[in-house]
Coordinates of C-alpha atoms in Angstrom, one line a residue:
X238 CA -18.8 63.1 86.5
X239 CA -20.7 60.9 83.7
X240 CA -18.3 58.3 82.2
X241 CA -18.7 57.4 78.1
X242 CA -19.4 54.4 77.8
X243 CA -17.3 52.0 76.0
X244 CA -18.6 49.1 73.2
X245 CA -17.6 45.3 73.3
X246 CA -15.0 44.2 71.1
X247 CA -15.3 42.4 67.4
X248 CA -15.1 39.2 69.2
X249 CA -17.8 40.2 71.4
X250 CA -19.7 41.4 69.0
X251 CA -19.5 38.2 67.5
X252 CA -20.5 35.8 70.4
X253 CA -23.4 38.6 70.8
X254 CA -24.8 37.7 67.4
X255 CA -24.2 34.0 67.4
X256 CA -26.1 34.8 70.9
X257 CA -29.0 36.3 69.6
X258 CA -29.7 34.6 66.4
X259 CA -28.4 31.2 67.8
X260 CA -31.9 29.8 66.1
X261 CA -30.8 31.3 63.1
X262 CA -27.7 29.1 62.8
X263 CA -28.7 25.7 64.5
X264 CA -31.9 25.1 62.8
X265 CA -30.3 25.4 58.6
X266 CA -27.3 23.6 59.9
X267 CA -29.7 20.8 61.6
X268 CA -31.7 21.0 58.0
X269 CA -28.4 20.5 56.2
X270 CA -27.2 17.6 58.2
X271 CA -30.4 16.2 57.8
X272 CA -29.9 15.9 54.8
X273 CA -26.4 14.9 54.8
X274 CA -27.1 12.2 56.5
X275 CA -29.6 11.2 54.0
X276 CA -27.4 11.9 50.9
X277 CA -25.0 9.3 52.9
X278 CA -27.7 6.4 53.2
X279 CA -29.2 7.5 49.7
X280 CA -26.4 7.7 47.6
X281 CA -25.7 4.2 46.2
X282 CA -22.4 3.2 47.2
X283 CA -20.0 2.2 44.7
X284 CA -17.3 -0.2 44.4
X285 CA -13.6 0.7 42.5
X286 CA -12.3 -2.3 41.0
X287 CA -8.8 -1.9 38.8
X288 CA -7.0 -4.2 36.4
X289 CA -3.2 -3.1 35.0
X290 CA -2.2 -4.6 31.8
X291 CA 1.5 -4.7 30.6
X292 CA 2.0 -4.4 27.0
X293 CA 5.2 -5.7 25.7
X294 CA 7.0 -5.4 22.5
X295 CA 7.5 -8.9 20.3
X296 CA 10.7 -8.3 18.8
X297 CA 11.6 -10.6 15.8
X298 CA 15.0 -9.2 15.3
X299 CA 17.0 -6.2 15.6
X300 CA 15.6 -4.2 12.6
X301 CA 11.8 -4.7 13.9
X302 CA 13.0 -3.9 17.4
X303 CA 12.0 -0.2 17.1
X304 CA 9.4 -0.5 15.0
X305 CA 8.1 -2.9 17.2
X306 CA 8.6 -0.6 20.1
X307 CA 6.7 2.3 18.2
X308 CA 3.8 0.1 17.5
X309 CA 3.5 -1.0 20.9
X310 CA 3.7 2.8 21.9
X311 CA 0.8 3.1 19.9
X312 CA -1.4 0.4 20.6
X313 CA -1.0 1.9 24.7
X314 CA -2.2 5.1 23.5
X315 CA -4.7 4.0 21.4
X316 CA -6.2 2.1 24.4
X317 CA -8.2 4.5 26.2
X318 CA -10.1 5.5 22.6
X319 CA -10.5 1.6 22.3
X320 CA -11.8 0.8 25.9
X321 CA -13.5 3.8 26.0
X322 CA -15.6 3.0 22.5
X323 CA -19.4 3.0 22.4
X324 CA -18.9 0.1 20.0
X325 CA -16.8 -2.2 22.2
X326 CA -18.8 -1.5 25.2
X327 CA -21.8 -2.1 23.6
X328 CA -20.5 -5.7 22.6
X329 CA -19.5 -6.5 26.2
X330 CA -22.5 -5.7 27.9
X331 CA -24.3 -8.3 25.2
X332 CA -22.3 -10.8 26.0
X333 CA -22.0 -10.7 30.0
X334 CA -26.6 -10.5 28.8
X335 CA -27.5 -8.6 31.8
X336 CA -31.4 -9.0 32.2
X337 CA -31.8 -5.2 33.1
X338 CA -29.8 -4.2 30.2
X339 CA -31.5 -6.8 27.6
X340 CA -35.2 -5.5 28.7
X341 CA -34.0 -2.0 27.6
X342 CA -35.0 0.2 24.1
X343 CA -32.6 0.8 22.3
X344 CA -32.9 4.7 23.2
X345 CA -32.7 3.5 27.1
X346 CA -29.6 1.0 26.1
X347 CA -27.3 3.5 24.4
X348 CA -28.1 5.8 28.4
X349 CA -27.3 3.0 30.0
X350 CA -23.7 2.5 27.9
X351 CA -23.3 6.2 28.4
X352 CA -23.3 6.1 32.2
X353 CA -21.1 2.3 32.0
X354 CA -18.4 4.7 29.9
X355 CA -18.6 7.6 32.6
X356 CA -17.8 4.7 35.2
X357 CA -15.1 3.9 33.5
X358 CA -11.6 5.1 33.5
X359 CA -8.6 4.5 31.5
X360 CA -5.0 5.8 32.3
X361 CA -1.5 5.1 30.0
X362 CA 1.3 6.6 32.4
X363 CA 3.8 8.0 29.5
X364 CA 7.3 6.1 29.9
X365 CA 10.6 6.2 28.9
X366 CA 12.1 6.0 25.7
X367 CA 13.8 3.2 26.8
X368 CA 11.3 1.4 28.4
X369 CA 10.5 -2.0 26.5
X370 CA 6.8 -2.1 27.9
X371 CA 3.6 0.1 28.2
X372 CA 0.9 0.1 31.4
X373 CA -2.3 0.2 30.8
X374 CA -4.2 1.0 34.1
X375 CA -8.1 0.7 34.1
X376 CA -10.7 1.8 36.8
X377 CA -14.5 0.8 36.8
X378 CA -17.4 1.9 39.0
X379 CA -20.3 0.4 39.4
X380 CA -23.1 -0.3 43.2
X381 CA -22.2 -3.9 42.2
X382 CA -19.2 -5.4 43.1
X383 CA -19.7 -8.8 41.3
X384 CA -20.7 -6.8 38.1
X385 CA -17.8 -4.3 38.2
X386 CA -15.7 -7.5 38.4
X387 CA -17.4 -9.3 35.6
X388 CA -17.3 -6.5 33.2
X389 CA -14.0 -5.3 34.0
X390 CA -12.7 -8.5 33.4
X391 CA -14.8 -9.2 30.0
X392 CA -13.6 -5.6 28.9
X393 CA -9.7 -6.4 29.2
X394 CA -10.5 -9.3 27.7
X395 CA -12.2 -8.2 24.4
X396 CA -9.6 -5.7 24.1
X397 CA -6.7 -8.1 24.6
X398 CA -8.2 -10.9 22.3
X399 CA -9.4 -7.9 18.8
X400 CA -5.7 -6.3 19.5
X401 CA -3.9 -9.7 19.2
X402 CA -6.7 -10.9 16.4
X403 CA -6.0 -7.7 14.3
X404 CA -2.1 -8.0 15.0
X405 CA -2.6 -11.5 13.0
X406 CA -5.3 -9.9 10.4
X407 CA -2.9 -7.9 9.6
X408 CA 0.3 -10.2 9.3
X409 CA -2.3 -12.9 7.7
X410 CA -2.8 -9.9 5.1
X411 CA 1.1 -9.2 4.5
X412 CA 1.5 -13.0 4.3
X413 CA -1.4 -13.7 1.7
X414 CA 0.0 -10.8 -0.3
X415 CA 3.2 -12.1 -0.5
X416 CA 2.1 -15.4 -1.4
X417 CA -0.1 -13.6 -4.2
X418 CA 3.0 -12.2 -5.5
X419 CA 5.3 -14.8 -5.6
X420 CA 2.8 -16.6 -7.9
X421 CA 2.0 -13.5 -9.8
X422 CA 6.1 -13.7 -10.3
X423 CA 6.1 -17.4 -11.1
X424 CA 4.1 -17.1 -13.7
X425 CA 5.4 -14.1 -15.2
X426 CA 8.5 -15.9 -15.2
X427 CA 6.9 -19.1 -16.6
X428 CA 5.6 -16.1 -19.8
X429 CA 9.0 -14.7 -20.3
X430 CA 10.9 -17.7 -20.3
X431 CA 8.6 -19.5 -22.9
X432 CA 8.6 -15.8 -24.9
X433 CA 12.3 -16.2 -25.0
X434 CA 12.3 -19.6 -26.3
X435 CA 10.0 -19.1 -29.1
X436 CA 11.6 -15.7 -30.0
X437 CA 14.9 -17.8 -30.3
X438 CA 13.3 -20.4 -31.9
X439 CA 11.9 -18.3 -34.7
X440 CA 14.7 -16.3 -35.3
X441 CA 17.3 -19.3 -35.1
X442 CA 19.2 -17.5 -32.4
X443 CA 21.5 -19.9 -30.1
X444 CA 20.2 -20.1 -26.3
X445 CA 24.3 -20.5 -25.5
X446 CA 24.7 -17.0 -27.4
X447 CA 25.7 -14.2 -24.6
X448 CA 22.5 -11.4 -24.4
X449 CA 23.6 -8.6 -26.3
X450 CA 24.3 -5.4 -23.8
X451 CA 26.4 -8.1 -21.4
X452 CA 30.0 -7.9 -21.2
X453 CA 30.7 -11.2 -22.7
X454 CA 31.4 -12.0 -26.5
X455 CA 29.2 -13.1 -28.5
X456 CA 30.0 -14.8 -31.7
X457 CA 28.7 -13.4 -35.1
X458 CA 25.3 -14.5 -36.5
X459 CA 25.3 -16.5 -39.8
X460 CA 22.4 -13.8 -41.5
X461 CA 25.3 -11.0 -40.9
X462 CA 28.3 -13.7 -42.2
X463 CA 26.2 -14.3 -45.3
X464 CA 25.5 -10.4 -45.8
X465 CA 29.3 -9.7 -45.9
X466 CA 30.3 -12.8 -48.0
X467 CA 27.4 -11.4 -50.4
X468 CA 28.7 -7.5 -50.2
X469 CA 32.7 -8.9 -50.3
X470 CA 31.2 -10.9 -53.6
X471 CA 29.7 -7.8 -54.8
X472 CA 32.7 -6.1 -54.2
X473 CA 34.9 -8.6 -56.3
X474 CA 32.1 -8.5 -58.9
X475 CA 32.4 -4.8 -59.9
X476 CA 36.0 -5.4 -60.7
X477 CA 35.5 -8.2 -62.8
X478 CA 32.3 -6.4 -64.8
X479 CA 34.4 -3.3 -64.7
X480 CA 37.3 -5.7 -66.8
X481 CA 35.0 -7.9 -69.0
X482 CA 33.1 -4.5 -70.0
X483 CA 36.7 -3.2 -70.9
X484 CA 37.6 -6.3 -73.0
X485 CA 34.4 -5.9 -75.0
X486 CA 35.0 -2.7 -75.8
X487 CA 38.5 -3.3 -77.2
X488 CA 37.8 -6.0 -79.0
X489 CA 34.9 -4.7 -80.0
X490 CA 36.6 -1.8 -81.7
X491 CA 39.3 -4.1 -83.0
X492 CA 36.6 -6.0 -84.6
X493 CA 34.7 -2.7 -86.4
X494 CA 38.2 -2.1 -88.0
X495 CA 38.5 -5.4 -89.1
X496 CA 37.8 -6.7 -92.3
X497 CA 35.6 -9.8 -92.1
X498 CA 36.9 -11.1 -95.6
X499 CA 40.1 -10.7 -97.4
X500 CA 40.3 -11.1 -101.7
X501 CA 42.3 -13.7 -102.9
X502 CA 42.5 -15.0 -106.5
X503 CA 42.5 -18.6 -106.9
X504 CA 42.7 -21.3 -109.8
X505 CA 40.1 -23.8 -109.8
X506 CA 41.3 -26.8 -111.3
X507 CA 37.9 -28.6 -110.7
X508 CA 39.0 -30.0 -107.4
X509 CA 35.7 -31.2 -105.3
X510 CA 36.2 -30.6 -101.1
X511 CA 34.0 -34.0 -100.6
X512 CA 36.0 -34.6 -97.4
X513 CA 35.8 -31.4 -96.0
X514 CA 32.1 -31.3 -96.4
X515 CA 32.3 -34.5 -94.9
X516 CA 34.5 -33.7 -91.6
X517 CA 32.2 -30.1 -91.7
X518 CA 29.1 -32.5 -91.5
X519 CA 30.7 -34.5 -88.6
X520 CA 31.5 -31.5 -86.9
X521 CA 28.4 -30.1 -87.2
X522 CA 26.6 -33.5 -86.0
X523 CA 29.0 -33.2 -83.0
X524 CA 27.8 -29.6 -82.8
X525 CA 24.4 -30.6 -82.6
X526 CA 24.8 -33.1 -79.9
X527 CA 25.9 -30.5 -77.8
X528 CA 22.8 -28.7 -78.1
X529 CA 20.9 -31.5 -76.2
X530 CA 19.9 -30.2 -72.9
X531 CA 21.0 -27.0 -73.2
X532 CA 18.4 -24.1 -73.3
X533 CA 18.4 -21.2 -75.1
X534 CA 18.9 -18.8 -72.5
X535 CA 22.5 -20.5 -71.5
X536 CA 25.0 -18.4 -73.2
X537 CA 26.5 -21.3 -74.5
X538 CA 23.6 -22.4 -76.5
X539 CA 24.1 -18.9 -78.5
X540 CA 27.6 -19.7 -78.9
X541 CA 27.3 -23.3 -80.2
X542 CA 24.5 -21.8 -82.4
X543 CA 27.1 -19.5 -84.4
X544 CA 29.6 -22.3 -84.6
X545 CA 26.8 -24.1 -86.8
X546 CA 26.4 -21.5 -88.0
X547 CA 29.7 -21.0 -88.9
X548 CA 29.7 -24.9 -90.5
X549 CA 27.1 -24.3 -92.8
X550 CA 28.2 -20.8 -94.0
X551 CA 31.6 -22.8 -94.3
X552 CA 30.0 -25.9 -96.5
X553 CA 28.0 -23.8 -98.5
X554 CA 31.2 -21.4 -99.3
X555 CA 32.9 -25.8 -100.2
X556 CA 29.7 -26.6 -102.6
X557 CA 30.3 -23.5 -104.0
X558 CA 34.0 -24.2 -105.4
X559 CA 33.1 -27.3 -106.8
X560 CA 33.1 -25.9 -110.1
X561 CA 35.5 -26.3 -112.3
X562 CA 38.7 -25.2 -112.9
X563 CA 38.9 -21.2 -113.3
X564 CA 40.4 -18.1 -112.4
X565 CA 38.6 -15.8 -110.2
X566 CA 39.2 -13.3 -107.6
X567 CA 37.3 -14.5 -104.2
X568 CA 36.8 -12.9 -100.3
X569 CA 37.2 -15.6 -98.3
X570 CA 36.9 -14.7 -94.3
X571 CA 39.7 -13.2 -92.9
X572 CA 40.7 -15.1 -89.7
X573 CA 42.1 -12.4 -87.4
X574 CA 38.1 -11.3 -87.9
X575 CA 37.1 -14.8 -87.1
X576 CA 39.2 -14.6 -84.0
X577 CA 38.0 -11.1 -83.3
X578 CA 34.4 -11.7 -83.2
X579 CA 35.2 -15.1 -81.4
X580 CA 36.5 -13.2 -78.8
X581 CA 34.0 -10.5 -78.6
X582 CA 31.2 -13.4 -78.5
X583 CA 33.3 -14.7 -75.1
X584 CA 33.3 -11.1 -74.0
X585 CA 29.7 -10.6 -74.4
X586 CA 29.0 -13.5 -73.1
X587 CA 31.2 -13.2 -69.9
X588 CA 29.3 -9.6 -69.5
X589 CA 25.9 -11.5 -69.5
X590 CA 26.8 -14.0 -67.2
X591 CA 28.5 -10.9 -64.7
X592 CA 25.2 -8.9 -64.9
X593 CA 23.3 -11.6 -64.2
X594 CA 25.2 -12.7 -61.0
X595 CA 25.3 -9.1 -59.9
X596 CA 21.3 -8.9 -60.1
X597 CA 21.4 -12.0 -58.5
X598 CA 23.5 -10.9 -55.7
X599 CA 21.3 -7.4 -55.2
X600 CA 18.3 -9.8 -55.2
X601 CA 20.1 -11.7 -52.4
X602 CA 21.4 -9.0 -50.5
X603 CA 18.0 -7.2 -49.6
X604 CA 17.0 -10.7 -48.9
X605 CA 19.9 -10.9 -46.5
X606 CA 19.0 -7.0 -45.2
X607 CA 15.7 -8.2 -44.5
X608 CA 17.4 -11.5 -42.6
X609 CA 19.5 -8.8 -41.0
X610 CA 16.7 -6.6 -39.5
X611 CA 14.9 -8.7 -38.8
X612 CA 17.2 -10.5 -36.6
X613 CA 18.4 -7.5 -35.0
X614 CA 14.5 -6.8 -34.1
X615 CA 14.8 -9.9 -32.7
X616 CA 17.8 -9.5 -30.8
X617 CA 16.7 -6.3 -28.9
X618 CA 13.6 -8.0 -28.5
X619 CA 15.4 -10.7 -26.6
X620 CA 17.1 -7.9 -24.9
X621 CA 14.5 -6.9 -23.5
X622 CA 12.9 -10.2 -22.5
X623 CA 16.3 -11.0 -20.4
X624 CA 16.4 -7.9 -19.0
X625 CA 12.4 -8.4 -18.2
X626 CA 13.4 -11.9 -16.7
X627 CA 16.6 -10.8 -14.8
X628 CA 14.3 -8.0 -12.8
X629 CA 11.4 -10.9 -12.6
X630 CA 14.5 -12.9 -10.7
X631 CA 15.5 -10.3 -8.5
X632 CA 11.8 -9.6 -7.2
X633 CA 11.1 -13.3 -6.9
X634 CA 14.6 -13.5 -4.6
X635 CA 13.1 -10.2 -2.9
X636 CA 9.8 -11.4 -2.0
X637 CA 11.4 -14.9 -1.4
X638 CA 13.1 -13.1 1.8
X639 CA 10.2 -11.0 3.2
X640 CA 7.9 -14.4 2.6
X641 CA 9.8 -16.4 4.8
X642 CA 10.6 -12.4 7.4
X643 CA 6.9 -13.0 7.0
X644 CA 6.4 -16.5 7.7
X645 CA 8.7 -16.4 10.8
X646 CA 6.4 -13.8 12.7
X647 CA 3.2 -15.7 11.8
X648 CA 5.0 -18.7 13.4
X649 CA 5.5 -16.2 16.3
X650 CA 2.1 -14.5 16.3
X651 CA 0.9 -18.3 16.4
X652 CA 2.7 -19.4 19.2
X653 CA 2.5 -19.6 23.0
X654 CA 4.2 -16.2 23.1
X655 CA 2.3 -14.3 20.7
X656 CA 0.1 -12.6 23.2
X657 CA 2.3 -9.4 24.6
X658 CA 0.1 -8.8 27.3
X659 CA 0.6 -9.8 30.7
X660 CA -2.0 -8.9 33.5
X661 CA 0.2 -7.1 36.5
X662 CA -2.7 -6.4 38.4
X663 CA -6.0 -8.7 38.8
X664 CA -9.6 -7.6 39.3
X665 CA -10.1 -7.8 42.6
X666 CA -13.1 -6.2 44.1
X667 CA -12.8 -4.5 47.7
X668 CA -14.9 -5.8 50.5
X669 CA -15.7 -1.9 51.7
X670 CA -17.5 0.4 48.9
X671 CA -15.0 3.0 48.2
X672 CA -16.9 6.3 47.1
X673 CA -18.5 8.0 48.2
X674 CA -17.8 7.7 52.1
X675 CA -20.7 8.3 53.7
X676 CA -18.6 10.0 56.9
X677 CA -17.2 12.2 54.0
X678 CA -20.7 13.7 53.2
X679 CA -22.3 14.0 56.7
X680 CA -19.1 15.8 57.5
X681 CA -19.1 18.2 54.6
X682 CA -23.3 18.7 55.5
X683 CA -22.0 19.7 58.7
X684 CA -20.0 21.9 57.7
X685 CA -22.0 22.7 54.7
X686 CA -24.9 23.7 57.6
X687 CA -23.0 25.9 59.8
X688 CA -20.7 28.0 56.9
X689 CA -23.7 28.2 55.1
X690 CA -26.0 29.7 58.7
X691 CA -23.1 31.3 59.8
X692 CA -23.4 33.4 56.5
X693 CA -26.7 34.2 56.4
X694 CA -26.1 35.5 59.6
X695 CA -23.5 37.4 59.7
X696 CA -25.2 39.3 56.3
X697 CA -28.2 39.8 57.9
X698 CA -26.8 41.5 60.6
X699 CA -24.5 43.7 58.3
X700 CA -27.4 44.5 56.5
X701 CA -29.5 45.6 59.2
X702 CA -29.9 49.3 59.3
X703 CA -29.9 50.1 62.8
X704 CA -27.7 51.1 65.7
X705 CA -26.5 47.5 67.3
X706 CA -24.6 49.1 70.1
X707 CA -22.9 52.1 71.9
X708 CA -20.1 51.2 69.7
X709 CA -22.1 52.1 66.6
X710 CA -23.3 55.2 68.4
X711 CA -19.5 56.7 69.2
X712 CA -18.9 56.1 65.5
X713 CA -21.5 58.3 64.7
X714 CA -22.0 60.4 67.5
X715 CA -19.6 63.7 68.4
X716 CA -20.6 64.0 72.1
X717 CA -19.8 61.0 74.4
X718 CA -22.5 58.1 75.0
X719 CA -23.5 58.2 78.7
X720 CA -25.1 54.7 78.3
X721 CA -27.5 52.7 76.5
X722 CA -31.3 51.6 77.1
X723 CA -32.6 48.0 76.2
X724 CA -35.6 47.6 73.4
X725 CA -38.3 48.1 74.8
X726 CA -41.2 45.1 73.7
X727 CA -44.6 44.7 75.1
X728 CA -45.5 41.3 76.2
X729 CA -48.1 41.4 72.9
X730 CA -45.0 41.3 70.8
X731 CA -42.9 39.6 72.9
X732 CA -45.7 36.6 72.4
X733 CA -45.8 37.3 68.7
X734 CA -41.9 36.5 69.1
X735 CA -42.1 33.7 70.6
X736 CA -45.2 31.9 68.2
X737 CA -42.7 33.0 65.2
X738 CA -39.9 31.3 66.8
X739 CA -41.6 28.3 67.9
X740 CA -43.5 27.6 64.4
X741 CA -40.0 28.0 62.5
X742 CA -38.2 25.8 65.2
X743 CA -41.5 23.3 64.2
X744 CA -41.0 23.6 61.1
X745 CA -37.2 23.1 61.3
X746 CA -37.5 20.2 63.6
X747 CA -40.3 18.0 61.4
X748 CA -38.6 18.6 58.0
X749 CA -35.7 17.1 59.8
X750 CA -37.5 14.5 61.2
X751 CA -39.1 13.6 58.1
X752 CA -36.1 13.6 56.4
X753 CA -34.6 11.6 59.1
X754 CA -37.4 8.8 58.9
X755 CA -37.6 8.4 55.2
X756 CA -33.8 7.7 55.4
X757 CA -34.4 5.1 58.5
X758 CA -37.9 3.8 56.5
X759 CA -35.6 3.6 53.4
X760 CA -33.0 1.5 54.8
X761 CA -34.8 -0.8 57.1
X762 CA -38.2 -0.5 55.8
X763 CA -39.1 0.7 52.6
X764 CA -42.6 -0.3 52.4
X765 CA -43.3 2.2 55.0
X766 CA -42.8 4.8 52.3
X767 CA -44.9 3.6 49.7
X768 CA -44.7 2.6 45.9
X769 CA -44.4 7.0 45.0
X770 CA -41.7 7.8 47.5
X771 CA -39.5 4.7 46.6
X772 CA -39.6 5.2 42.8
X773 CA -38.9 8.9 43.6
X774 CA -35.9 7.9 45.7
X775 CA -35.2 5.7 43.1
X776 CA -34.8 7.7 40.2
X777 CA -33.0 10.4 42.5
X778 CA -30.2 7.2 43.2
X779 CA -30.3 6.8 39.5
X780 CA -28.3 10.2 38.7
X781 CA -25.4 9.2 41.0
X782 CA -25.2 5.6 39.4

C-alpha cells in the first residue's frame, strides 16, 4: 500500500533555504561588513570633551535675594542661545586663529561655524525652586582632542567674561544715571532756592514767615495791616462827613433866615473912630502876616481872606461915620449873622478837608489792593516754590539711597567675588576617542549584512511561484502525494549554474577585497591610493566631521 508522503517542517524549511541560497546570504553580508569595516577606519573619530559651570546668585541683601535668584535663572537659560550663537562662535574661532579656518571665504567660514555649532551641545538641568545655583553643562566634538580642548575652554570663557562685563554695563548704567540725577536735582534745587529768595526779596516777604498751606501761624503782612487801618479810617471818615455835611446844612439854613444887618438909629455927634481904624489896621497887618506861606488852596487861606475882608468892610463902614453929628437910621451887621456865617465857613471848610482825605484814602486803598494782590500772587507763588523744593528734597533723599544701594553692588561687582561662576567640572580631554566606536559599526554591518540577506532571501523565496515541496503539493492537491522527483538539469545548465555562481562569488569577493585594501592602503599607506581616491575619501570624512 503506497504511503503519502509527508513535508518537512517550517524549521526545515528554513535550514533548506538558508541551504540552497547560502551564496545568497554570505556574499551581501561579506559586502556589508566590508564595508563596515571601512566606515570604522573611515569615519574620523571624535573626541567628547565637557566643561560644567555653576552659576550662583550674588545677593546684596534680602530684598535683591529673589530678584537675584530670578536673574540668575535667566542668565542659565539664556545660555544655550548664548553659547550656541553664530556671533559668539564666530569671535572664538578668530581668536584661538586656526590656520585652516583663517584661509577660508567667508561663504566656506560661516560652513565651517555651522558644523563647530552642530558639535556643540549645551544642557541647563531645570532645578529647584529653592536651589541657590544653576548648572550649565557643555559638550563639544571635534577629531581633535587638543582643539576641542582649546575651544571649549575659550568658549566658557567668552561667555563667562560678556556675562560678568554686561552685569557691570549694566550696573555702570544704573550708577551713571543716578549720578545724572542727583546733579539734575542739585541744580534744580540750587534754581528754586534762589527763585525763592528773589520772590521774597521783591515782595518783602520774611524768609522766618511759616509757607502758607502749613499748619503753623503765620503773622499778618504789613500791605494787609495798612489796608484795614486805611478801610477802619474810611470807616470812621463817613461818620464824620456824614456829621460835618449835617452841620452845614443846619447852619446853613439858620444862616438863609438870618438877617445879615439889623436897623438902628443913631445920633452922630461928630465923634471920629481914629482908634478903631487904627486897632482895625493893626489887626488887619496881623491878618496879613498870616497869609505868608500859606497857599491859596489851604482852607485857611480862604478864611483869613474874609476876616480882611471883614476889616476893611468894617473900616470903611468907621470912615463912613465920621461925619458929623446927625440923626439917621443905619443897618449895621447883625452879629448872630456874623456868627452864623462864621460857622458855616468852619463847616464848609471842615467838608473840604473830609472830602479831600476821603479821595485821598480811595487813592490809597486801591494802591493798598494792588499791594494786596500782588502780594498774595506772590504768596502762592512761593507756595508753590516750597512745595516744588520740598518734592526736589524728597527725590534728592530718594536717589541719595538707591546711589549709595547702587554704589555698594558696584563695590561688589568690582570685587574678588563678583564673578558667580565657578567651574565644577574642567575640560579634560579623554585619551580614547569616544564616538563613534568602531566595534559598534562593524557590529551593526554585521548584522546590517545578514538581516538585510536574510531578507532578500526569505522574499525571494516567498515570491517564487512554484511548488518548493510535497508540502506545497498536499496544500494544493486532493489526492495524497506518493513522492517527489528531483529537478531534473542537464550538465549544459548545470555548467551555466555554476559560471553564474562563480562570476557573482568574483564579483562579491573583489569588491570586498577592494574595499578591504583601500581601507588597509588608507590607514597605513595612503599614497598607494593616489591624489583622486584620497580627496574623495576625504571629502566623504568631511560629512561626518
Amino acid at each position: 500500500m503506497a504511503m503519502q508522503s509527508e513535508g518537512p517542517g517550517q524549521l526545515q524549511e528554513f535550514l533548506d533555504i538558508l541551504k540552497r541560497r547560502k551564496w545568497q546570504v554570505v556574499l551581501p553580508t561579506l559586502v556589508i561588513l566590508s564595508l563596515g569595516i571601512f566606515a570604522a577606519v573611515v569615519v574620523p573619530k571624535k573626541f567628547l570633551v565637557t566643561t560644567q559651570v555653576e552659576l550662583r546668585g550674588l545677593f546684596l541683601d534680602d530684598k535683591q535675594q529673589q530678584q537675584s535668584r530670578d536673574h540668575t535663572i535667566g542668565v542659565a537659560e539664556n545660555a544655550p542661545q548664548q553659547l550656541l550663537s553664530p556671533k559668539r562662535v564666530k569671535e572664538v574661532l578668530g581668536k584661538l586663529k586656526w590656520p585652516d579656518y583663517l584661509t577660508l571665504d567667508a561663504t566656506q567660514q560661516a560652513e565651517y561655524n555651522l558644523r563647530i555649532r552642530g558639535n556643540l551641545k549645551v544642557f541647563v538641568p531645570r532645578r529647584s525652586e529653592k536651589a541657590g545655583s544653576s548648572f550649565v553643562t557643555i559638550e563639544f566634538t571635534d577629531v581633535n582632542k587638543d582643539r576641542a580642548q582649546e575651544f571649549l575652554k575659550a568658549l566658557r570663557t567668552a561667555w563667562v567674561e560678556q556675562v560678568v562685563e554686561r552685569e557691570r554695563t549694566r550696573y555702570d548704567v544704573e550708577f551713571n544715571k543716578l549720578k545724572s540725577r542727583e546733579s539734575e536735582l542739585e541744580k534744580e534745587y540750587l534754581n528754586a532756592v534762589n527763585e525763592l529768595t528773589e520772590l521774597r526779596n521783591v515782595n518783602d516777604i520774611s524768609p522766618t514767615q511759616p509757607t502758607p498751606g502749613q499748619n503753623a501761624m503765620r503773622l499778618e503782612d504789613p500791605a494787609f495791616v495798612r489796608l484795614g487801618a486805611t478801610r477802619s479810617r474810611q470807616d470812621e471818615l463817613e461818620g464824620e462827613l456824614a456829621k460835618a455835611r449835617q452841620t452845614l446844612e443846619t447852619a446853613s439854613k439858620h444862616l438863609a433866615e438870618t438877617e445879615p444887618e439889623v436897623p438902628k438909629t443913631s445920633v452922630t455927634q461928630g465923634l471920629t473912630f481914629t482908634k478903631e481904624i487904627e486897632q482895625l489896621n493893626k489887626e488887619q497887618l496881623a491878618l496879613e502876616g498870616q497869609l505868608e506861606g500859606i497857599r491859596p488852596e489851604h482852607p485857611r487861606y480862604k478864611k483869613i481872606t474874609r476876616q480882611l475882608e471883614d476889616l476893611d468892610t468894617r473900616k470903611a463902614a468907621l470912615e463912613l461915620k465920621q461925619t458929623a453929628e446927625e440923626v439917621n437910621l443905619e443897618f449895621i451887621p447883625n452879629p448872630e449873622y456874623r456868627k452864623l456865617e462864621s460857622l458855616v465857613r468852619e463847616a464848609e471848610l471842615d467838608v473840604e478837608i473830609l472830602v479831600a482825605e476821603e479821595d485821598s484814602l480811595r487813592k490809597l486803598e486801591l494802591d493798598h489792593r494792588r499791594d494786596v494782590r500782588r502780594l498774595g500772587e506772590a504768596l502762592a507763588q512761593d507756595t508753590v516754590i516750597s512745595n516744588r523744593i520740598e518734592i526736589i528734597k524728597k527725590s534728592m533723599a530718594e536717589t541719595d539711597i538707591k546711589l549709595s544701594e547702587s554704589r555698594q553692588r558696584m563695590e561688589v561687582l568690582y570685587g574678588p567675588s563678583a564673578n558667580p561662576f565657578q567651574v565644577i567640572q574642567e575640560v579634560e580631554p579623554p585619551s580614547d576617542p569616544t564616538q563613534p566606536s568602531p566595534a559598534l559599526i562593524i557590529l551593526f554591518s554585521l548584522v546590517l549584512g545578514l538581516g538585510s540577506s536574510l531578507g532578500i532571501t526569505v522574499v525571494l523565496e516567498i515570491t517564487r511561484s512554484s511548488f518548493r515541496g510535497a508540502a506545497d503539493l498536499n496544500r494544493v492537491l486532493m489526492m495524497p502525494v506518493l513522492g517527489v522527483i528531483g529537478p531534473i538539469v542537464t550538465r549544459q545548465e548545470r555548467n551555466r549554474l555554476r559560471v553564474r555562481r562563480a562570476a557573482l562569488l568574483s564579483l562579491s569577493l573583489a569588491l570586498a577585497s577592494s574595499v578591504l585594501f583601500i581601507t588597509w592602503s588608507w590607514e597605513n599607506q595612503p599614497e598607494l591610493l593616489g591624489d583622486t581616491l584620497n580627496d574623495a575619501i576625504g571629502d566623504l570624512r568631511e560629512l561626518f566631521l
